[in-house]
mmCIF file of C-alpha atoms in Angstrom:
data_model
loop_
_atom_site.group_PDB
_atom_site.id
_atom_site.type_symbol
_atom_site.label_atom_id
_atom_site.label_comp_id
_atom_site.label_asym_id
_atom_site.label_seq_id
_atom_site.Cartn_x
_atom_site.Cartn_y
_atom_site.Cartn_z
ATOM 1 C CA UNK A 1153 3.809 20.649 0.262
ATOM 2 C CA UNK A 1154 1.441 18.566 -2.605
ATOM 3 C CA UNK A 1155 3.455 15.303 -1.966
ATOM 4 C CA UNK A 1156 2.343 13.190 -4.261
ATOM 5 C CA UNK A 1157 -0.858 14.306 -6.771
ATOM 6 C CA UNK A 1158 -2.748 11.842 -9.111
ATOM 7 C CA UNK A 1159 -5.148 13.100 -12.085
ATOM 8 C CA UNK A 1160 -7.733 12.371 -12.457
ATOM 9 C CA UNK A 1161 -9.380 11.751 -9.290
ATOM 10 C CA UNK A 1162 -12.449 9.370 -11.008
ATOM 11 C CA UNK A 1163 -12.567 8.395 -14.500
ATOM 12 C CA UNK A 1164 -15.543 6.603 -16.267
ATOM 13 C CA UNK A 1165 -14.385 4.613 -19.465
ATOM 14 C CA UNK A 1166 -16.453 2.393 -22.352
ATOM 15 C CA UNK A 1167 -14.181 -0.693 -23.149
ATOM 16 C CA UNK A 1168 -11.741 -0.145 -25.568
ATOM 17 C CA UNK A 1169 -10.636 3.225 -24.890
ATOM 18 C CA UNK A 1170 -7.508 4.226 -24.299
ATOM 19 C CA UNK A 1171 -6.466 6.686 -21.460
ATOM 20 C CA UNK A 1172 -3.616 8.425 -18.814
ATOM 21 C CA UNK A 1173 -3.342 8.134 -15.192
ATOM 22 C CA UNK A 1174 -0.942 10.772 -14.303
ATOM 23 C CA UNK A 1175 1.479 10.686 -11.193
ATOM 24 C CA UNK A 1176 3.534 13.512 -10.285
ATOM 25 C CA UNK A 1177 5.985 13.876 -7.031
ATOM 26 C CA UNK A 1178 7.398 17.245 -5.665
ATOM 27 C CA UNK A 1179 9.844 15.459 -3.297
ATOM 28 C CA UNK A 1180 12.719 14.742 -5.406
ATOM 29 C CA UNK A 1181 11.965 10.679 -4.997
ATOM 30 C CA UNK A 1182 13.800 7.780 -7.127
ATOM 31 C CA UNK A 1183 11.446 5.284 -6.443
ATOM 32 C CA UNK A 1184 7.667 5.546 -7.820
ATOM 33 C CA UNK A 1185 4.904 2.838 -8.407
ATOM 34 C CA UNK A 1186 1.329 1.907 -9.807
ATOM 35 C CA UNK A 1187 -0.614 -0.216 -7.581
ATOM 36 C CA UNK A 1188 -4.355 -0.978 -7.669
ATOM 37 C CA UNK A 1189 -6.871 -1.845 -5.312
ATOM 38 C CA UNK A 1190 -9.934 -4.112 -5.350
ATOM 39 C CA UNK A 1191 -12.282 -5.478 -2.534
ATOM 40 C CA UNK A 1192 -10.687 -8.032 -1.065
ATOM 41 C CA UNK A 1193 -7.394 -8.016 -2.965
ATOM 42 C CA UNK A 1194 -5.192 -5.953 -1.249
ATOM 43 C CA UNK A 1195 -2.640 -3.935 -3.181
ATOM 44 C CA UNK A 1196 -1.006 -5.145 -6.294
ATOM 45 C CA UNK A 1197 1.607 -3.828 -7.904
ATOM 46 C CA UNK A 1198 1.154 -3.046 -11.384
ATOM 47 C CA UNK A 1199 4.893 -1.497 -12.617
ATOM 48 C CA UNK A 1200 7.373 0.436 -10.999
ATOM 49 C CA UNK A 1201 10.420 2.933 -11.372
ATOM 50 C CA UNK A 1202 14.054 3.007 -9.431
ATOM 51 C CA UNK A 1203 14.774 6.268 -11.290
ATOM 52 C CA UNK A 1204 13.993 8.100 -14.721
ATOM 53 C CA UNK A 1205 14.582 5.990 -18.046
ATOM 54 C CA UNK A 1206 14.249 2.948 -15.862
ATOM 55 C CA UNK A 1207 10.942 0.685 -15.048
ATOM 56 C CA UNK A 1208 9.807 -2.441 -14.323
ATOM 57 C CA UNK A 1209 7.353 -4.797 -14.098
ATOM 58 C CA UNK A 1210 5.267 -5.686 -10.904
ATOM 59 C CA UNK A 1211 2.496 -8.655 -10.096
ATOM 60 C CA UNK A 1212 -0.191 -7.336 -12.570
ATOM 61 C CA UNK A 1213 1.353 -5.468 -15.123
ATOM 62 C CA UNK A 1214 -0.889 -7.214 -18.460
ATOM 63 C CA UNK A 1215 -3.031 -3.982 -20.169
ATOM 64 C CA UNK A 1216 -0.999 -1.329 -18.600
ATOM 65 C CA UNK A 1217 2.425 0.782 -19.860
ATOM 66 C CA UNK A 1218 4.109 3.246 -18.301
ATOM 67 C CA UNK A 1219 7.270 5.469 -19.104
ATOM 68 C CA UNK A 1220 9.439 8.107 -16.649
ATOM 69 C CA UNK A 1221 10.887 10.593 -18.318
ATOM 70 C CA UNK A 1222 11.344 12.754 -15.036
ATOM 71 C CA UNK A 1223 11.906 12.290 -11.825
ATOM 72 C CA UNK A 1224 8.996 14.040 -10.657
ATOM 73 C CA UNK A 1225 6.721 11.914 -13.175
ATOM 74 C CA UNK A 1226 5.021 8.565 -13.906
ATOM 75 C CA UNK A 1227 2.415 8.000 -15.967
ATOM 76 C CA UNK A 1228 0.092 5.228 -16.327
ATOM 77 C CA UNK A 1229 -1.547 4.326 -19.761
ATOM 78 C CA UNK A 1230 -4.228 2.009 -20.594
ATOM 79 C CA UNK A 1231 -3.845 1.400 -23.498
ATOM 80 C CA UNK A 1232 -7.499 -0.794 -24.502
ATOM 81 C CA UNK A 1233 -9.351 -0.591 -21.112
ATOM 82 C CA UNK A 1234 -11.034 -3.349 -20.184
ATOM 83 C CA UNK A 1235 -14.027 -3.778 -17.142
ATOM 84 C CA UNK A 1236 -11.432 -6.022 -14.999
ATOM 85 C CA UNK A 1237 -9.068 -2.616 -14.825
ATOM 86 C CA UNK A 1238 -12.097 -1.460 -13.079
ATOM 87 C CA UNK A 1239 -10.433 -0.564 -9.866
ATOM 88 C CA UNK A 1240 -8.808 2.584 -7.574
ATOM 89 C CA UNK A 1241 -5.250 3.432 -8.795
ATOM 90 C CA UNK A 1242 -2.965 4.358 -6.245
ATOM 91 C CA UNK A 1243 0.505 6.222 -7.612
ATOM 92 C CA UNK A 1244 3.311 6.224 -4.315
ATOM 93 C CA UNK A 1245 6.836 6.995 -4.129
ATOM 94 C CA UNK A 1246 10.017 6.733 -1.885
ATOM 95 C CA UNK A 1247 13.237 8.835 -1.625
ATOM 96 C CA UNK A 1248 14.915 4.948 -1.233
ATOM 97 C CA UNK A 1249 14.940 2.260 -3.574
ATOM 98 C CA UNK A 1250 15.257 0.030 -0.287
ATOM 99 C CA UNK A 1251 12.847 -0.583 2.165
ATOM 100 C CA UNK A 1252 15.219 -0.202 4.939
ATOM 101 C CA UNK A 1253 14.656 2.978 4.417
ATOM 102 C CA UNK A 1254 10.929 2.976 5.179
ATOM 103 C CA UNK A 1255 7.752 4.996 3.903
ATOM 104 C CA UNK A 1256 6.140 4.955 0.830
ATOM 105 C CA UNK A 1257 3.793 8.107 0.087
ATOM 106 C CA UNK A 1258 0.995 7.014 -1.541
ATOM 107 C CA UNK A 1259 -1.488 9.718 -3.334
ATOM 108 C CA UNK A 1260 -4.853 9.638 -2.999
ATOM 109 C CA UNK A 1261 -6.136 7.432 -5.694
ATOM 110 C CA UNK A 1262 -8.143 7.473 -8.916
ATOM 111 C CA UNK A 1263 -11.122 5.639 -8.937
ATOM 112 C CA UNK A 1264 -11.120 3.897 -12.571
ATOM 113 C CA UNK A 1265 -14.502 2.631 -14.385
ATOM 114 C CA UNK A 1266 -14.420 0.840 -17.210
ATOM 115 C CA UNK A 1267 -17.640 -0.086 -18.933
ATOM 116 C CA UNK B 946 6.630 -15.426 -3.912
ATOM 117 C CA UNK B 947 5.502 -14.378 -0.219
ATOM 118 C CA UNK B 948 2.226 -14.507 0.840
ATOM 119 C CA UNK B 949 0.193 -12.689 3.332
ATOM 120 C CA UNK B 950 -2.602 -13.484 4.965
ATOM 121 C CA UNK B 951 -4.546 -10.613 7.213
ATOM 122 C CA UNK B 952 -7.206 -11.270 9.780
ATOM 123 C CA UNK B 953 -9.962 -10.779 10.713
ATOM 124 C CA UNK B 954 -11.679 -8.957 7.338
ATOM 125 C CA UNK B 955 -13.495 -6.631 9.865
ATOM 126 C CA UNK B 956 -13.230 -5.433 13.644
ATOM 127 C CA UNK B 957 -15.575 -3.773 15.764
ATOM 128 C CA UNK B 958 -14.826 -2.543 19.441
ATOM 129 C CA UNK B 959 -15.622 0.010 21.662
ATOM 130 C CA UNK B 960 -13.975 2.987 21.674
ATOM 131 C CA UNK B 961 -11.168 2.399 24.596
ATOM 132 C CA UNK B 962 -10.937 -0.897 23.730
ATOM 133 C CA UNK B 963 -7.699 -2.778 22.478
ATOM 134 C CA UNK B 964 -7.792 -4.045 19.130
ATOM 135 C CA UNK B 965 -5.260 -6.470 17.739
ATOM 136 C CA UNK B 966 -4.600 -7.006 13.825
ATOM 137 C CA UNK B 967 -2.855 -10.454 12.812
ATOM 138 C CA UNK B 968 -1.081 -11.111 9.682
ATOM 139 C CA UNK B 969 0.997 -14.407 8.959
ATOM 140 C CA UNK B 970 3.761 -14.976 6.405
ATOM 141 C CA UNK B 971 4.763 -17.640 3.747
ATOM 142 C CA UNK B 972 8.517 -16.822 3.577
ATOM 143 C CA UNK B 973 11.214 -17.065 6.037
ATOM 144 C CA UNK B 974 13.705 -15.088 4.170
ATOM 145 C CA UNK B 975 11.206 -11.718 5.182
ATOM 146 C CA UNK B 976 13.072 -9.593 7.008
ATOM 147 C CA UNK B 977 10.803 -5.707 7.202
ATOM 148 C CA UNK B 978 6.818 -5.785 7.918
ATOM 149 C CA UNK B 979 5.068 -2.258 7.758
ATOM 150 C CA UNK B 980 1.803 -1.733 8.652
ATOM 151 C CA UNK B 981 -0.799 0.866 6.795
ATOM 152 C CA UNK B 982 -3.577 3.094 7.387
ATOM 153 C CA UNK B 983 -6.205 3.710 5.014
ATOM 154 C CA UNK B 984 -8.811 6.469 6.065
ATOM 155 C CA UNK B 985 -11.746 6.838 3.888
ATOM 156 C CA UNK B 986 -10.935 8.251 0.608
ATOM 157 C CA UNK B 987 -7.454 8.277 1.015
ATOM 158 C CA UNK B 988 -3.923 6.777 0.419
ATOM 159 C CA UNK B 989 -2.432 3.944 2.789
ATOM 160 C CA UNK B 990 0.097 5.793 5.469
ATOM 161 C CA UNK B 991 2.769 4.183 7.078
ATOM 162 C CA UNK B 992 2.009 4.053 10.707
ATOM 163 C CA UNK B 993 4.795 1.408 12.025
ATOM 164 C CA UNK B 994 7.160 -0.843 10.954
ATOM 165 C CA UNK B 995 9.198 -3.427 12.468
ATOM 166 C CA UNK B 996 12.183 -5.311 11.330
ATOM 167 C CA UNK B 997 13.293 -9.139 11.629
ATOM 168 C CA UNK B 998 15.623 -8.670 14.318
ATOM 169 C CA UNK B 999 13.177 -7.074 16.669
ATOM 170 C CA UNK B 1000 10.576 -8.110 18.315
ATOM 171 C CA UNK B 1001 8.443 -5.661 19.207
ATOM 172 C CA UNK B 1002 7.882 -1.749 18.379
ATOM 173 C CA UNK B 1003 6.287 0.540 19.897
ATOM 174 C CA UNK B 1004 5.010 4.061 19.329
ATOM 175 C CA UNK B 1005 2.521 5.633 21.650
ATOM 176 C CA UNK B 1006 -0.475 3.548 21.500
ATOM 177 C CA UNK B 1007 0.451 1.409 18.807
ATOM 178 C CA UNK B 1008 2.611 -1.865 19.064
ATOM 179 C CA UNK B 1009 3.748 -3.959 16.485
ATOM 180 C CA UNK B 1010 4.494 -8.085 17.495
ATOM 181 C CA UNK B 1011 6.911 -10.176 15.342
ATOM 182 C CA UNK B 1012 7.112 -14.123 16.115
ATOM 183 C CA UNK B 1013 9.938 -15.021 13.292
ATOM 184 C CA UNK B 1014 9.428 -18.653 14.536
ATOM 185 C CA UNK B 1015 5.944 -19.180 13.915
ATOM 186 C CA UNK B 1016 6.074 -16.345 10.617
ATOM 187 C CA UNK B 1017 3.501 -13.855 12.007
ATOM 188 C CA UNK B 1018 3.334 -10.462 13.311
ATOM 189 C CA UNK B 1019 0.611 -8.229 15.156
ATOM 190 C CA UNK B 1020 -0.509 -4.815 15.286
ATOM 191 C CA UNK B 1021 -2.182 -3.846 18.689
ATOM 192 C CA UNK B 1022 -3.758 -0.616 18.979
ATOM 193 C CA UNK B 1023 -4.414 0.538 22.719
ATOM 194 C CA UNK B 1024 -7.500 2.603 23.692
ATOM 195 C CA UNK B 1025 -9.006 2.902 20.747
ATOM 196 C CA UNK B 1026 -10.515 6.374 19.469
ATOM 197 C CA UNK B 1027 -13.216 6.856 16.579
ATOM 198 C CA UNK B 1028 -10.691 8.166 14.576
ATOM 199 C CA UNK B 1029 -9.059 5.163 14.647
ATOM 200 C CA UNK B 1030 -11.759 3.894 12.013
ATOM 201 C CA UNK B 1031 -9.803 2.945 8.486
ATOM 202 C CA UNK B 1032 -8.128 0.360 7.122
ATOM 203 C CA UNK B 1033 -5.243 -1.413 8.186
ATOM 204 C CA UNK B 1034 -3.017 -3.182 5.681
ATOM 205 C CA UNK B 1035 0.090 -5.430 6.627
ATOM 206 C CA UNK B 1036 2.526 -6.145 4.489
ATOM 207 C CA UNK B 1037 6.091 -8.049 4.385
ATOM 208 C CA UNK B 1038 9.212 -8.232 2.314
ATOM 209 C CA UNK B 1039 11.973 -10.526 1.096
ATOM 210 C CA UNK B 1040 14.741 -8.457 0.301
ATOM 211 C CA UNK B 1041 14.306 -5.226 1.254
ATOM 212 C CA UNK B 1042 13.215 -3.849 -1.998
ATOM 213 C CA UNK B 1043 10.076 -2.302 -2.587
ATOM 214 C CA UNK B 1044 9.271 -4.154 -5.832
ATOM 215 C CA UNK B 1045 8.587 -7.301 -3.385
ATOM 216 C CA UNK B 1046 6.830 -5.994 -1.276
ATOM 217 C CA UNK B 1047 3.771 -7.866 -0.623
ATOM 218 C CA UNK B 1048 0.229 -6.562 1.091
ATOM 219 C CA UNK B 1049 -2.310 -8.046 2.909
ATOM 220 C CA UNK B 1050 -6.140 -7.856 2.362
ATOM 221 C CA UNK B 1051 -6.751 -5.651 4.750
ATOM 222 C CA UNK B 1052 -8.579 -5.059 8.286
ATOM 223 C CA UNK B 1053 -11.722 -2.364 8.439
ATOM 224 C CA UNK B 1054 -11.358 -1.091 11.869
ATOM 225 C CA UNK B 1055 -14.404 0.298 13.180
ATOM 226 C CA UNK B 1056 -14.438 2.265 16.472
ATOM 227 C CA UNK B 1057 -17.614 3.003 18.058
ATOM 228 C CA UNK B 1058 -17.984 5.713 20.691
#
């Protein structure tokens, strides 16, 4: 069972470019989010999904977009990468749109570089 | 918006010791507080979770504390192993949805044999 898989694993930008996190879910789960991590920070919530054609914005959504299409997907573009998106990317997801329903299955992360 | 506030940064014990995590809350209205495991190089996993109108939780080794009074809830972890090394996030949320829910900095547990 993959659970949740995010490509690319590490990424190495120049500032500027643009590029795709990717996010994909085998479980058949409404819910899905972007969050980062840096030292110190915590997790943030960049943007999040209750269900394809629908998303929303989280706590530090400025520099990203993202679009779901599919319930199993949920991309994350950069769209002009810049060195404070240096950070890990986690993608997670949850069959409930309410925590009263518990988990959320994070993937394993994308470590992000921007120079 | 809610905010958390995790300590200590880092933790060192002995392996069998206890180790206790504590995380305090700005927000009354917070009614669901899940804790996190990190292990190197991977995602956070839920590990336990506890809801306003309990006060404790336990499963196996692991406890979880919630004092709704003073707005801050514990994770204790009972004879520790090594492979109880990671990180340990808290995290607590005002109404139930996911979108609010708001993280802690995070604990590095280290567990020495």
């Amino acid at each position: 069972n993959a659970g949740v898989t995010q490509t690319p694993k590490f990424q190495v930008l120049k500032t500027g470019q643009s590029m795709t996190l990717q996010c994909a879910q085998d479980m058949n789960h409404e819910y899905m989010s972007w969050y980062r991590q840096d030292p110190g920070m915590g997790l943030r919530l960049i943007h999040y999904s209750v269900g394809a054609g629908i998303t929303d914005q989280g706590e530090v959504p400025n520099g990203y977009n993202v679009s779901r299409s599919t319930t199993e997907d949920f991309p994350l573009r950069l769209l002009s990468a810049a060195p404070s998106q240096t950070s890990v990317y986690f993608c997670a997801s949850s069959p409930q749109l309410s925590t009263l329903g518990g988990e959320l299955f994070f993937g394993e992360g994308s470590r992000l570089t921007v120079l | 918006g809610e905010n958390v506030e995790q300590h200590p940064s880092t933790l060192s014990v002995q392996e069998g010791d206890s180790a206790v995590i504590k995380c305090t809350y700005s927000d009354s209205a917070s009614n669901y507080f899940p804790w996190y495991k990190q292990e190197l190089g991977k995602g956070p996993q839920l590990i336990i979770d506890i809801r306003s109108n309990v006060g404790e939780k336990k499963d196996q080794r692991i406890a979880v504390t919630l004092n709704k009074t003073a707005k801050h809830f514990s994770l204790h972890i009972t004879e520790t192993q090594p492979e109880d090394s990671a990180v340990y996030f808290c995290a607590a949320t005002l109404n139930s949805g996911y979108s609010t829910l708001t993280f802690g900095k995070g604990t590095m547990l280290l567990v020495s044999p």
